[in-house]
Amino acid sequence: MTKGNINVSVENIFPLIKKFLYSDHEIFLRELISNATDATLKLKHLTNIGESKVEYGNPQIEVKIDKDAKKLHIIDQGLGMTAEEVEKYINQVAFSGAEEFLDKYKDSAKDAGIIGHFGLGFYSAFMVADKVEIITKSHTDAPAAHWTCDSSPEFTLEEDDKTERGTEIILHIAEDSTEFLEESRIRELLLKYNKFMPVPIKFGTKTETLPKPEGAKEDDPAPTKEVDNIINNPNPAWTKQPADLEADDYKNFYRELYPMQFEEPLFNIHLNVDYPFNLTGILYFPKMSADLQIQKDKIQLYQNQVFVTDNVEGIVPEFLTMLRGVIDSPDIPLNVSRSYLQADGAVKKISSYITRKVADKLKSLFNNNREDFEAKWNDIKIVIEYGMLSEEKFFEKADAFALYPTVDGKYYTFEELTNAIKAKQTDKDDKMVILYASDKDAQHAYIEAAKEKDYEVLLLDSPIVSHLMQKLETTKEKISFARVDADHIDNLIKKEDTSISKLSEDEKTKLDELLKEVIPSEKFMVQLEAMDSNASPFMITQPEFMRRMKEMQQTGGGMFGMGNMPEMYNLVVNTNSELVGEILNTKTKKKQERLINQSLDLARLSQGLLKGEELTNFIKRSYDMIK
Ligand code: ADP
Ligand code: MG
């Protein structure tokens, strides 16, 4: 038997492991199962290339709880270790890894995820155990070895009589970690970290019902059999070739990932690169709701089928965090902190690759089946619009498939839209004015007025669309967006076809003075306009830029550094309307004021601006008038 010190300089490694990795204790199991998997896959490779003479067979990894003895066993049938290899890989590597860890620890003490990155994966066992044993038999002829360490720097190494190849790790669970002797807790961890690992993992047994033998009676119980309970799916869909998968396979895998999700995904994107980095995965577009926050953190990140995290911020571009699915890359460091991940060059490349791939997929969906793409547009537009705003590359590519629906359910690409818009739909600076509505019901009258003029009216109603319009106005040439009820479309809609003003200049001055007396100037800019006599007498519009700024303030979280903007509206008074003439000719001041207030309130009501006490007063006044 050998006795020795792991290394004097790492005397403090055990207390450190315990203290600083406290929050992440549970990862010990992932580390040990990763090692068992590595050992199994290494043996597979060795037998494949003829370097090992053993029969590979169907190896599995077993996790076993011995509650009475307070032990947890992890048993594999991998390549095992000789005593020399234990000496080298466990004792010496631990020492170099630990030194690096100690070095690093001085600067960044709180980096809880650091352990695996420095080759301390195995030692994470000491987070939950006060004594650890390794019993291991190499696939070579060398005798088995038995290593024991009780969380002091001392270890013992002796021969063992284990004959079957592979490694058994025995954790003597510490008093403060007895949760890891609970079946439910271990099952939870296996499902979280190892659900898709490539070697079958056995955890206990389960009862399987067999078919009844022939001639069995009606109420004879069906025979049963105890079988291994395999916790994982070693061949998840993303590890296969897209050509080998049917639409149903993708749907089934989605259900495997999100058992509680009943809605089917809209479509999926199979990622598969091996140069300049390795990346596989499947991303799904789910149906989106307007609430962007709750949909995040659904993509799972794996490294060689080992679960790493479901917080993919910084790895996947922000706008794609609303998608679901799996990304797997051996180039993603397994156990480092988030800040380290985001600075990592490979990770950055992955992010821009995914962006490109998603754009390409959307483009091919659009090209191959435009009708279907249009039908799905409402459910995916948020992601696409968000991506156009946040990723320049995506913005460029999206030009080919981003859609602009009209109020009548037609869908245009940007190019088609500009072709469809008639020449007369331009403003005085010769800019093309793209009219849009955000609410078909609320803006009904304005939409109708525009349609009568044969104008195209888009329906743009997603929460971030005002940002996107701003972006399009600055990137595209000579266009501007205007909501159908905005003020600067006056010359497009209202002023045309109007007869000569019926009011004289004198009468206009009189009317202007009268209106300004009654209407608060800090809320409304009064404008007199000679419109069609059938058009509304009073009409409220809001400057396009002001409304859009306000909307952007709401959805941009104040990031544009704007203070609270005051509410400011235009009140357009139609001097040709009969009512306005009547107001002017009414004899008593009191009656004039009443008519003005009533008309103003009606205009506000039609814009949804009349609320609370003002609404109550309006209704009261209206009843008084019809009495
Ligand atoms: P890493 O896995 O990053 O190499 P670990 O601390 O997890 O670091 O493991 C150290 C080494 O110990 C491994 O590289 C491997 O050589 C050896 N080892 C650990 N577990 C096993 C096992 N179950 N079977 C065979 N070798 C193992
Ligand atoms: Mg390891």
PDB file of N, CA and C and ligand atoms in Angstrom, residues 31-32 35-36 38-39 42 76 79-81 89-90 93 116 119-123 136 167 169, ligand 1:
ATOM      1  N   GLU A  31     -20.125  16.237 -12.705  1.00  0.00           N
ATOM      2  CA  GLU A  31     -18.687  16.036 -12.938  1.00  0.00           C
ATOM      3  C   GLU A  31     -18.330  14.556 -12.940  1.00  0.00           C
ATOM      4  N   LEU A  32     -18.864  13.831 -11.954  1.00  0.00           N
ATOM      5  CA  LEU A  32     -18.494  12.415 -11.847  1.00  0.00           C
ATOM      6  C   LEU A  32     -19.108  11.611 -12.989  1.00  0.00           C
ATOM      7  N   ASN A  35     -17.059  12.241 -16.078  1.00  0.00           N
ATOM      8  CA  ASN A  35     -15.837  11.421 -16.070  1.00  0.00           C
ATOM      9  C   ASN A  35     -16.144   9.981 -16.470  1.00  0.00           C
ATOM     10  N   ALA A  36     -17.241   9.457 -15.935  1.00  0.00           N
ATOM     11  CA  ALA A  36     -17.623   8.075 -16.255  1.00  0.00           C
ATOM     12  C   ALA A  36     -17.945   7.955 -17.746  1.00  0.00           C
ATOM     13  N   ASP A  38     -16.763   9.984 -20.164  1.00  0.00           N
ATOM     14  CA  ASP A  38     -15.476  10.106 -20.873  1.00  0.00           C
ATOM     15  C   ASP A  38     -14.759   8.763 -20.902  1.00  0.00           C
ATOM     16  N   ALA A  39     -14.705   8.113 -19.739  1.00  0.00           N
ATOM     17  CA  ALA A  39     -13.977   6.843 -19.622  1.00  0.00           C
ATOM     18  C   ALA A  39     -14.602   5.785 -20.537  1.00  0.00           C
ATOM     19  N   LYS A  42     -13.871   6.777 -24.238  1.00  0.00           N
ATOM     20  CA  LYS A  42     -12.447   6.534 -24.542  1.00  0.00           C
ATOM     21  C   LYS A  42     -12.225   5.051 -24.835  1.00  0.00           C
ATOM     22  N   ASP A  76     -18.914   2.861 -13.468  1.00  0.00           N
ATOM     23  CA  ASP A  76     -18.889   2.804 -14.924  1.00  0.00           C
ATOM     24  C   ASP A  76     -18.166   1.564 -15.423  1.00  0.00           C
ATOM     25  N   LEU A  79     -12.776   2.657 -19.373  1.00  0.00           N
ATOM     26  CA  LEU A  79     -11.436   2.092 -19.528  1.00  0.00           C
ATOM     27  C   LEU A  79     -10.675   1.893 -18.228  1.00  0.00           C
ATOM     28  N   GLY A  80     -11.187   2.487 -17.114  1.00  0.00           N
ATOM     29  CA  GLY A  80     -10.534   2.249 -15.838  1.00  0.00           C
ATOM     30  C   GLY A  80      -9.151   2.869 -15.743  1.00  0.00           C
ATOM     31  N   MET A  81      -8.504   2.691 -14.587  1.00  0.00           N
ATOM     32  CA  MET A  81      -7.153   3.236 -14.385  1.00  0.00           C
ATOM     33  C   MET A  81      -6.280   2.201 -13.691  1.00  0.00           C
ATOM     34  N   TYR A  89      -3.240  10.877 -12.719  1.00  0.00           N
ATOM     35  CA  TYR A  89      -4.405  11.706 -13.083  1.00  0.00           C
ATOM     36  C   TYR A  89      -5.163  12.244 -11.879  1.00  0.00           C
ATOM     37  N   ILE A  90      -5.137  11.494 -10.803  1.00  0.00           N
ATOM     38  CA  ILE A  90      -5.889  11.977  -9.640  1.00  0.00           C
ATOM     39  C   ILE A  90      -4.985  12.783  -8.711  1.00  0.00           C
ATOM     40  N   VAL A  93      -2.440  15.551 -11.212  1.00  0.00           N
ATOM     41  CA  VAL A  93      -3.236  16.540 -11.945  1.00  0.00           C
ATOM     42  C   VAL A  93      -4.007  17.411 -10.966  1.00  0.00           C
ATOM     43  N   GLY A 116     -14.334  23.097 -12.596  1.00  0.00           N
ATOM     44  CA  GLY A 116     -14.095  22.137 -13.672  1.00  0.00           C
ATOM     45  C   GLY A 116     -13.088  22.647 -14.693  1.00  0.00           C
ATOM     46  N   GLY A 119      -9.590  21.555 -14.184  1.00  0.00           N
ATOM     47  CA  GLY A 119      -9.336  20.134 -14.035  1.00  0.00           C
ATOM     48  C   GLY A 119      -9.585  19.628 -12.631  1.00  0.00           C
ATOM     49  N   LEU A 120     -10.449  20.311 -11.907  1.00  0.00           N
ATOM     50  CA  LEU A 120     -10.747  19.850 -10.551  1.00  0.00           C
ATOM     51  C   LEU A 120     -12.074  19.109 -10.510  1.00  0.00           C
ATOM     52  N   GLY A 121     -12.552  18.713 -11.664  1.00  0.00           N
ATOM     53  CA  GLY A 121     -13.851  18.073 -11.731  1.00  0.00           C
ATOM     54  C   GLY A 121     -14.027  16.965 -10.715  1.00  0.00           C
ATOM     55  N   PHE A 122     -13.079  16.052 -10.673  1.00  0.00           N
ATOM     56  CA  PHE A 122     -13.202  14.936  -9.751  1.00  0.00           C
ATOM     57  C   PHE A 122     -13.286  15.408  -8.311  1.00  0.00           C
ATOM     58  N   TYR A 123     -12.496  16.434  -7.970  1.00  0.00           N
ATOM     59  CA  TYR A 123     -12.435  16.878  -6.579  1.00  0.00           C
ATOM     60  C   TYR A 123     -13.696  17.575  -6.105  1.00  0.00           C
ATOM     61  N   THR A 136     -10.850   0.935  -9.075  1.00  0.00           N
ATOM     62  CA  THR A 136     -10.797   0.984 -10.531  1.00  0.00           C
ATOM     63  C   THR A 136      -9.942  -0.128 -11.114  1.00  0.00           C
ATOM     64  N   THR A 167     -14.665   1.760 -13.360  1.00  0.00           N
ATOM     65  CA  THR A 167     -14.349   2.521 -12.149  1.00  0.00           C
ATOM     66  C   THR A 167     -15.591   2.684 -11.289  1.00  0.00           C
ATOM     67  N   ILE A 169     -16.791   4.970  -8.087  1.00  0.00           N
ATOM     68  CA  ILE A 169     -16.482   6.066  -7.170  1.00  0.00           C
ATOM     69  C   ILE A 169     -17.461   5.953  -6.010  1.00  0.00           C
TER      70      ILE A 169
HETATM   71  P1  ADP B   1     -11.047  16.176 -16.331  1.00  0.00           P
HETATM   72  O1  ADP B   1     -12.249  15.315 -16.454  1.00  0.00           O
HETATM   73  O2  ADP B   1     -11.303  17.565 -16.728  1.00  0.00           O
HETATM   74  O3  ADP B   1      -9.830  15.599 -16.983  1.00  0.00           O
HETATM   75  P2  ADP B   1     -11.241  15.397 -13.598  1.00  0.00           P
HETATM   76  O4  ADP B   1     -10.720  15.976 -12.319  1.00  0.00           O
HETATM   77  O5  ADP B   1     -12.699  15.280 -13.693  1.00  0.00           O
HETATM   78  O6  ADP B   1     -10.672  16.273 -14.772  1.00  0.00           O
HETATM   79  O7  ADP B   1     -10.601  13.986 -13.816  1.00  0.00           O
HETATM   80  C1  ADP B   1      -9.192  13.866 -13.814  1.00  0.00           C
HETATM   81  C2  ADP B   1      -8.778  12.652 -14.566  1.00  0.00           C
HETATM   82  O8  ADP B   1      -9.023  11.491 -13.798  1.00  0.00           O
HETATM   83  C3  ADP B   1      -9.471  12.396 -15.860  1.00  0.00           C
HETATM   84  O9  ADP B   1      -8.882  13.132 -16.912  1.00  0.00           O
HETATM   85  C4  ADP B   1      -9.265  10.902 -16.054  1.00  0.00           C
HETATM   86  O10 ADP B   1      -8.021  10.638 -16.622  1.00  0.00           O
HETATM   87  C5  ADP B   1      -9.285  10.388 -14.644  1.00  0.00           C
HETATM   88  N1  ADP B   1     -10.618   9.875 -14.306  1.00  0.00           N
HETATM   89  C6  ADP B   1     -11.535  10.476 -13.550  1.00  0.00           C
HETATM   90  N2  ADP B   1     -12.651   9.731 -13.439  1.00  0.00           N
HETATM   91  C7  ADP B   1     -12.412   8.586 -14.148  1.00  0.00           C
HETATM   92  C8  ADP B   1     -13.177   7.413 -14.435  1.00  0.00           C
HETATM   93  N3  ADP B   1     -14.437   7.253 -13.973  1.00  0.00           N
HETATM   94  N4  ADP B   1     -12.605   6.471 -15.218  1.00  0.00           N
HETATM   95  C9  ADP B   1     -11.359   6.630 -15.698  1.00  0.00           C
HETATM   96  N5  ADP B   1     -10.606   7.712 -15.468  1.00  0.00           N
HETATM   97  C10 ADP B   1     -11.114   8.688 -14.711  1.00  0.00           C
END
